[in-house]
């Protein structure tokens, strides 16, 4: 297998305090996080552009504790979602980035890239973005606009599951994001596809009850994968990593640090070794972590 980076989607959540993060954390959360993982997917870039000064601070924080750490980042939603995606389907006609969005997005991404800490830029589209000629043309144009970065596309509608479409992604130099999500309607099923040098896997959880109907947005990510479910993905990840130079595995079921738990479990499965874990996380999820955690290796907070 080639290099596999395992981590979570985002790192700064209120409900991680007292679970992944100790109650009295004495260092920046990202720095603490980087002591346990080698990558994180930047979620905030989807909602707002990364300020260059913030990107530079992130690079410094991770370099001090984990020189091998790299980020992946989600492309801003202005390029991948309708401005009113909650009530309107997303397609090439309904996506409407402002004239300033491209430069603002690239300002922060360039800082990460110049520091050699940007592993991939994820273009994540919603399930309403279907495989049509208009949408394929838009995706091609978008890839051209951000071609200076290592690109990966996540499409969630099953109409994209077509060999010719995948070949077109490869010709564009775009990696493919294999996803685990509730299989509702025309949702894309789990896959093990690698296109080019970057492989990518995202695990969203399988919370069928709250995926589309939830009181709070984070409720849909309230799911902890079982070891049996993870084992199936471990085999897919191994397959992807045999074809790609670098593979990123991102757990997005972030509710109450469950993504961190499952990421550590996957790391142990793939390396066949015990892992380091925050003491507070092991205490919160003893059944999942006790058997795979190194004894007496809890790091100071």
Coordinates of N, CA and C in Angstrom, one line a residue, residues 118-263:
X118 N -1.3 21.2 1.5 CA -2.6 20.9 0.9 C -2.6 19.6 0.1
X119 N -3.2 18.6 0.7 CA -3.2 17.3 0.0 C -4.2 17.1 -1.1
X120 N -5.3 17.8 -0.9 CA -6.4 17.7 -1.9 C -7.4 18.8 -1.6
X121 N -8.1 19.2 -2.7 CA -9.2 20.1 -2.7 C -10.4 19.4 -3.1
X122 N -11.4 19.2 -2.2 CA -12.6 18.5 -2.5 C -13.7 19.3 -3.0
X123 N -14.2 19.0 -4.2 CA -15.4 19.6 -4.8 C -16.6 18.7 -4.5
X124 N -17.3 19.1 -3.4 CA -18.4 18.2 -2.9 C -19.8 18.8 -3.4
X125 N -20.5 18.0 -4.2 CA -21.8 18.3 -4.7 C -22.9 17.6 -4.0
X126 N -24.1 18.2 -3.9 CA -25.2 17.5 -3.2 C -25.8 16.4 -4.1
X127 N -26.7 15.6 -3.5 CA -27.3 14.5 -4.2 C -28.2 15.0 -5.4
X128 N -28.6 16.3 -5.3 CA -29.5 16.8 -6.3 C -28.7 17.2 -7.6
X129 N -27.4 17.2 -7.5 CA -26.5 17.5 -8.7 C -26.4 16.2 -9.5
X130 N -27.1 16.0 -10.6 CA -27.2 14.8 -11.3 C -26.3 14.8 -12.5
X131 N -26.1 13.7 -13.1 CA -25.2 13.5 -14.3 C -26.0 13.9 -15.5
X132 N -25.8 15.2 -15.9 CA -26.4 15.7 -17.1 C -25.3 16.4 -18.0
X133 N -25.6 16.6 -19.2 CA -24.6 17.3 -20.1 C -24.2 18.6 -19.5
X134 N -25.2 19.4 -19.1 CA -24.9 20.7 -18.5 C -24.1 20.6 -17.3
X135 N -24.3 19.7 -16.4 CA -23.6 19.6 -15.2 C -22.2 19.1 -15.4
X136 N -22.0 18.2 -16.4 CA -20.7 17.7 -16.8 C -19.8 18.8 -17.3
X137 N -20.4 19.7 -18.1 CA -19.7 20.8 -18.7 C -19.3 21.8 -17.6
X138 N -20.2 22.0 -16.6 CA -19.8 22.9 -15.5 C -18.7 22.3 -14.7
X139 N -18.7 21.0 -14.4 CA -17.7 20.4 -13.6 C -16.4 20.5 -14.3
X140 N -16.4 20.3 -15.6 CA -15.1 20.4 -16.4 C -14.6 21.8 -16.3
X141 N -15.4 22.8 -16.4 CA -15.0 24.2 -16.3 C -14.5 24.5 -14.9
X142 N -15.1 24.0 -13.9 CA -14.7 24.3 -12.5 C -13.4 23.7 -12.3
X143 N -13.1 22.4 -12.8 CA -11.8 21.8 -12.6 C -10.8 22.6 -13.3
X144 N -11.1 23.2 -14.4 CA -10.1 24.1 -15.1 C -9.8 25.3 -14.2
X145 N -10.7 25.9 -13.6 CA -10.5 27.1 -12.8 C -9.6 26.8 -11.6
X146 N -9.7 25.6 -11.0 CA -8.9 25.3 -9.8 C -7.8 24.2 -10.1
X147 N -7.3 24.1 -11.4 CA -6.5 23.1 -11.8 C -5.1 23.1 -11.1
X148 N -4.7 24.2 -10.5 CA -3.4 24.3 -9.8 C -3.4 23.5 -8.5
X149 N -4.5 23.0 -8.1 CA -4.6 22.2 -6.8 C -4.9 20.7 -7.2
X150 N -4.5 19.8 -6.3 CA -4.9 18.4 -6.5 C -6.4 18.2 -6.2
X151 N -7.2 18.0 -7.2 CA -8.7 18.0 -7.1 C -9.3 16.6 -6.9
X152 N -10.3 16.6 -6.2 CA -11.1 15.4 -6.0 C -12.6 15.8 -6.0
X153 N -13.5 15.0 -6.7 CA -14.9 15.3 -6.7 C -15.7 14.3 -5.9
X154 N -16.7 14.8 -5.2 CA -17.7 14.0 -4.5 C -19.0 14.3 -5.1
X155 N -19.6 13.2 -5.8 CA -20.9 13.3 -6.3 C -21.7 12.2 -5.6
X156 N -22.9 12.5 -5.2 CA -23.7 11.6 -4.4 C -24.9 11.0 -5.1
X157 N -25.2 11.4 -6.3 CA -26.3 10.8 -7.1 C -25.8 9.7 -7.9
X158 N -26.5 8.6 -7.9 CA -26.1 7.3 -8.6 C -25.9 7.5 -10.1
X159 N -26.5 8.5 -10.7 CA -26.3 8.6 -12.2 C -24.9 8.9 -12.6
X160 N -24.0 9.3 -11.6 CA -22.6 9.5 -11.9 C -21.8 8.2 -12.0
X161 N -22.5 7.1 -11.5 CA -21.8 5.8 -11.4 C -21.8 5.2 -12.8
X162 N -20.9 5.7 -13.7 CA -20.8 5.3 -15.1 C -19.3 5.2 -15.5
X163 N -18.9 4.1 -16.0 CA -17.4 4.0 -16.4 C -16.9 5.1 -17.3
X164 N -17.7 5.5 -18.2 CA -17.3 6.6 -19.1 C -17.1 7.9 -18.4
X165 N -18.0 8.2 -17.5 CA -17.9 9.4 -16.6 C -16.6 9.3 -15.8
X166 N -16.3 8.2 -15.2 CA -15.1 8.0 -14.4 C -13.9 8.2 -15.3
X167 N -13.9 7.7 -16.5 CA -12.8 8.0 -17.4 C -12.6 9.4 -17.7
X168 N -13.7 10.2 -17.9 CA -13.6 11.6 -18.1 C -13.0 12.3 -16.9
X169 N -13.4 11.9 -15.7 CA -12.8 12.5 -14.5 C -11.2 12.3 -14.6
X170 N -10.8 11.1 -14.9 CA -9.4 10.8 -15.0 C -8.7 11.6 -16.0
X171 N -9.3 11.8 -17.1 CA -8.7 12.6 -18.2 C -8.5 14.1 -17.7
X172 N -9.5 14.5 -16.8 CA -9.4 15.9 -16.3 C -8.4 16.0 -15.1
X173 N -7.9 14.9 -14.7 CA -7.0 14.9 -13.6 C -7.7 15.0 -12.2
X174 N -8.9 14.6 -12.2 CA -9.7 14.7 -11.0 C -9.8 13.4 -10.3
X175 N -9.5 13.3 -9.0 CA -9.7 12.1 -8.2 C -11.2 11.9 -7.9
X176 N -11.5 10.7 -7.4 CA -12.9 10.4 -7.1 C -13.0 10.1 -5.7
X177 N -14.1 10.7 -5.0 CA -14.3 10.4 -3.6 C -15.3 9.3 -3.4
X178 N -14.9 8.2 -2.8 CA -15.7 7.1 -2.5 C -16.4 7.4 -1.2
X179 N -17.7 7.2 -1.1 CA -18.5 7.7 0.0 C -19.3 6.6 0.7
X180 N -19.5 6.7 1.9 CA -20.5 5.9 2.7 C -21.6 6.8 3.2
X181 N -22.8 6.6 2.8 CA -23.9 7.4 3.2 C -25.2 6.6 3.3
X182 N -26.2 7.1 3.9 CA -27.5 6.3 3.9 C -27.9 6.1 2.4
X183 N -28.3 4.9 2.1 CA -28.7 4.6 0.7 C -30.2 4.8 0.5
X184 N -30.5 6.1 0.4 CA -31.9 6.5 0.3 C -32.1 7.1 -1.2
X185 N -33.1 6.7 -1.8 CA -33.4 7.1 -3.1 C -32.3 6.7 -4.1
X186 N -31.8 7.7 -4.8 CA -30.7 7.4 -5.8 C -29.3 7.7 -5.3
X187 N -29.1 7.4 -4.0 CA -27.8 7.7 -3.4 C -26.7 6.8 -4.0
X188 N -25.5 7.4 -4.2 CA -24.4 6.6 -4.7 C -24.0 5.5 -3.6
X189 N -23.8 4.3 -4.1 CA -23.5 3.2 -3.2 C -22.0 3.2 -2.9
X190 N -21.5 2.5 -1.9 CA -20.1 2.4 -1.6 C -19.3 1.9 -2.8
X191 N -18.1 2.4 -2.9 CA -17.2 2.1 -4.1 C -15.8 2.0 -3.6
X192 N -14.9 1.6 -4.5 CA -13.5 1.5 -4.2 C -12.7 1.9 -5.5
X193 N -13.0 3.2 -5.9 CA -12.4 3.7 -7.2 C -11.3 4.6 -6.9
X194 N -10.2 4.4 -7.7 CA -9.1 5.3 -7.6 C -8.8 5.9 -9.0
X195 N -8.7 7.2 -9.2 CA -8.4 7.8 -10.5 C -7.2 8.6 -10.3
X196 N -6.1 8.3 -10.9 CA -4.9 9.1 -10.8 C -4.2 8.8 -9.5
X197 N -3.5 9.9 -9.1 CA -2.5 9.6 -7.9 C -3.2 9.8 -6.6
X198 N -4.4 10.4 -6.5 CA -5.1 10.6 -5.2 C -6.3 9.8 -5.1
X199 N -6.3 9.0 -4.0 CA -7.5 8.3 -3.6 C -8.2 9.0 -2.5
X200 N -9.5 8.9 -2.4 CA -10.2 9.7 -1.3 C -11.4 8.8 -0.9
X201 N -11.7 8.8 0.4 CA -12.8 8.1 1.0 C -13.4 9.0 2.1
X202 N -14.7 9.1 2.1 CA -15.4 9.9 3.1 C -16.6 9.0 3.7
X203 N -16.6 9.0 5.0 CA -17.6 8.2 5.7 C -18.5 9.2 6.4
X204 N -19.8 9.2 6.0 CA -20.7 10.2 6.5 C -21.6 9.6 7.6
X205 N -21.5 8.3 7.9 CA -22.4 7.6 8.8 C -23.6 7.1 8.1
X206 N -24.4 6.3 8.9 CA -25.6 5.7 8.3 C -26.8 5.9 9.2
X207 N -27.0 7.2 9.5 CA -28.1 7.6 10.3 C -29.3 7.9 9.4
X208 N -30.0 6.8 9.1 CA -31.1 6.8 8.1 C -32.2 7.7 8.7
X209 N -32.5 7.6 10.0 CA -33.6 8.3 10.6 C -33.5 9.8 10.5
X210 N -32.3 10.3 10.6 CA -32.1 11.8 10.7 C -31.3 12.4 9.5
X211 N -31.1 11.6 8.4 CA -30.3 12.1 7.4 C -30.9 13.3 6.7
X212 N -32.2 13.2 6.3 CA -32.8 14.3 5.7 C -33.8 15.1 6.6
X213 N -34.2 14.4 7.7 CA -35.1 15.1 8.6 C -34.4 15.1 10.0
X214 N -34.0 16.3 10.4 CA -33.3 16.4 11.7 C -33.6 17.7 12.3
X215 N -33.6 17.8 13.6 CA -33.9 19.0 14.4 C -32.7 20.0 14.3
X216 N -31.5 19.4 14.4 CA -30.3 20.2 14.3 C -29.4 19.6 13.2
X217 N -28.6 20.5 12.5 CA -27.8 19.9 11.3 C -26.9 18.8 11.7
X218 N -26.3 18.9 13.0 CA -25.3 17.9 13.4 C -25.9 16.5 13.7
X219 N -27.3 16.5 13.9 CA -27.9 15.3 14.2 C -27.7 14.2 13.2
X220 N -27.7 14.6 11.9 CA -27.5 13.6 10.8 C -26.2 12.8 10.9
X221 N -25.2 13.4 11.6 CA -23.9 12.8 11.7 C -23.7 12.0 13.1
X222 N -24.8 11.8 13.7 CA -24.8 11.0 15.0 C -24.8 9.5 14.7
X223 N -23.7 9.0 14.4 CA -23.6 7.6 14.1 C -22.2 7.1 14.4
X224 N -22.1 5.9 15.0 CA -20.8 5.3 15.3 C -20.8 4.0 14.5
X225 N -19.8 3.9 13.6 CA -19.7 2.6 12.8 C -19.2 1.5 13.7
X226 N -19.8 0.3 13.4 CA -19.3 -0.9 14.2 C -18.0 -1.4 13.5
X227 N -17.3 -2.2 14.3 CA -16.1 -2.8 13.7 C -16.3 -3.6 12.4
X228 N -17.5 -4.3 12.4 CA -17.8 -5.0 11.1 C -18.0 -4.1 10.0
X229 N -18.7 -3.0 10.2 CA -18.9 -2.0 9.1 C -17.6 -1.4 8.7
X230 N -16.7 -1.1 9.6 CA -15.4 -0.5 9.3 C -14.5 -1.5 8.5
X231 N -14.6 -2.8 8.9 CA -13.8 -3.8 8.2 C -14.1 -3.8 6.7
X232 N -15.3 -3.7 6.3 CA -15.6 -3.6 4.9 C -15.0 -2.4 4.2
X233 N -14.9 -1.3 4.9 CA -14.3 -0.1 4.4 C -12.8 -0.2 4.4
X234 N -12.2 -0.9 5.4 CA -10.8 -1.1 5.4 C -10.3 -1.9 4.2
X235 N -11.1 -2.9 3.8 CA -10.7 -3.6 2.5 C -10.8 -2.7 1.3
X236 N -11.8 -1.9 1.3 CA -11.9 -0.9 0.1 C -10.8 0.1 0.1
X237 N -10.4 0.6 1.3 CA -9.3 1.5 1.4 C -8.0 0.9 0.9
X238 N -7.8 -0.3 1.3 CA -6.6 -1.0 0.9 C -6.6 -1.1 -0.7
X239 N -7.7 -1.4 -1.3 CA -7.8 -1.5 -2.7 C -7.5 -0.2 -3.4
X240 N -8.1 0.9 -2.9 CA -7.8 2.2 -3.4 C -6.4 2.6 -3.3
X241 N -5.8 2.3 -2.1 CA -4.4 2.7 -1.9 C -3.4 1.9 -2.7
X242 N -3.8 0.8 -3.2 CA -2.9 0.0 -4.1 C -2.8 0.7 -5.4
X243 N -3.8 1.5 -5.8 CA -3.8 2.1 -7.1 C -3.4 3.6 -7.0
X244 N -3.6 4.2 -5.9 CA -3.3 5.7 -5.8 C -1.9 5.9 -5.0
X245 N -1.2 6.9 -5.3 CA 0.0 7.3 -4.6 C -0.3 7.7 -3.1
X246 N -1.4 8.5 -3.0 CA -1.8 9.0 -1.7 C -3.3 8.8 -1.5
X247 N -3.7 8.3 -0.4 CA -5.2 8.1 -0.1 C -5.6 8.8 1.2
X248 N -6.6 9.6 1.1 CA -7.1 10.3 2.3 C -8.4 9.6 2.7
X249 N -8.5 9.3 4.0 CA -9.7 8.7 4.6 C -10.3 9.6 5.6
X250 N -11.4 10.1 5.4 CA -12.0 11.2 6.2 C -13.4 10.7 6.8
X251 N -13.4 10.7 8.1 CA -14.7 10.3 8.8 C -15.5 11.7 9.1
X252 N -16.7 11.7 8.6 CA -17.5 12.9 8.8 C -18.6 12.8 9.8
X253 N -18.7 11.6 10.5 CA -19.7 11.4 11.5 C -19.2 12.0 12.8
X254 N -19.2 13.4 12.8 CA -18.4 14.1 13.8 C -19.1 14.3 15.1
X255 N -20.4 13.9 15.2 CA -21.2 14.1 16.4 C -20.5 13.5 17.7
X256 N -20.2 14.3 18.7 CA -19.6 13.9 19.9 C -18.3 13.0 19.7
X257 N -17.5 13.4 18.7 CA -16.2 12.8 18.5 C -16.3 11.4 17.9
X258 N -17.4 11.0 17.4 CA -17.5 9.6 16.9 C -16.6 9.5 15.6
X259 N -16.4 10.5 14.9 CA -15.5 10.4 13.7 C -14.1 10.1 14.2
X260 N -13.7 10.7 15.3 CA -12.3 10.4 15.8 C -12.2 9.0 16.2
X261 N -13.2 8.5 16.9 CA -13.2 7.1 17.3 C -13.0 6.1 16.1
X262 N -13.9 6.3 15.1 CA -13.8 5.5 13.9 C -12.6 5.6 13.1
X263 N -12.0 6.8 13.1 CA -10.7 7.0 12.4 C -9.6 6.3 13.1

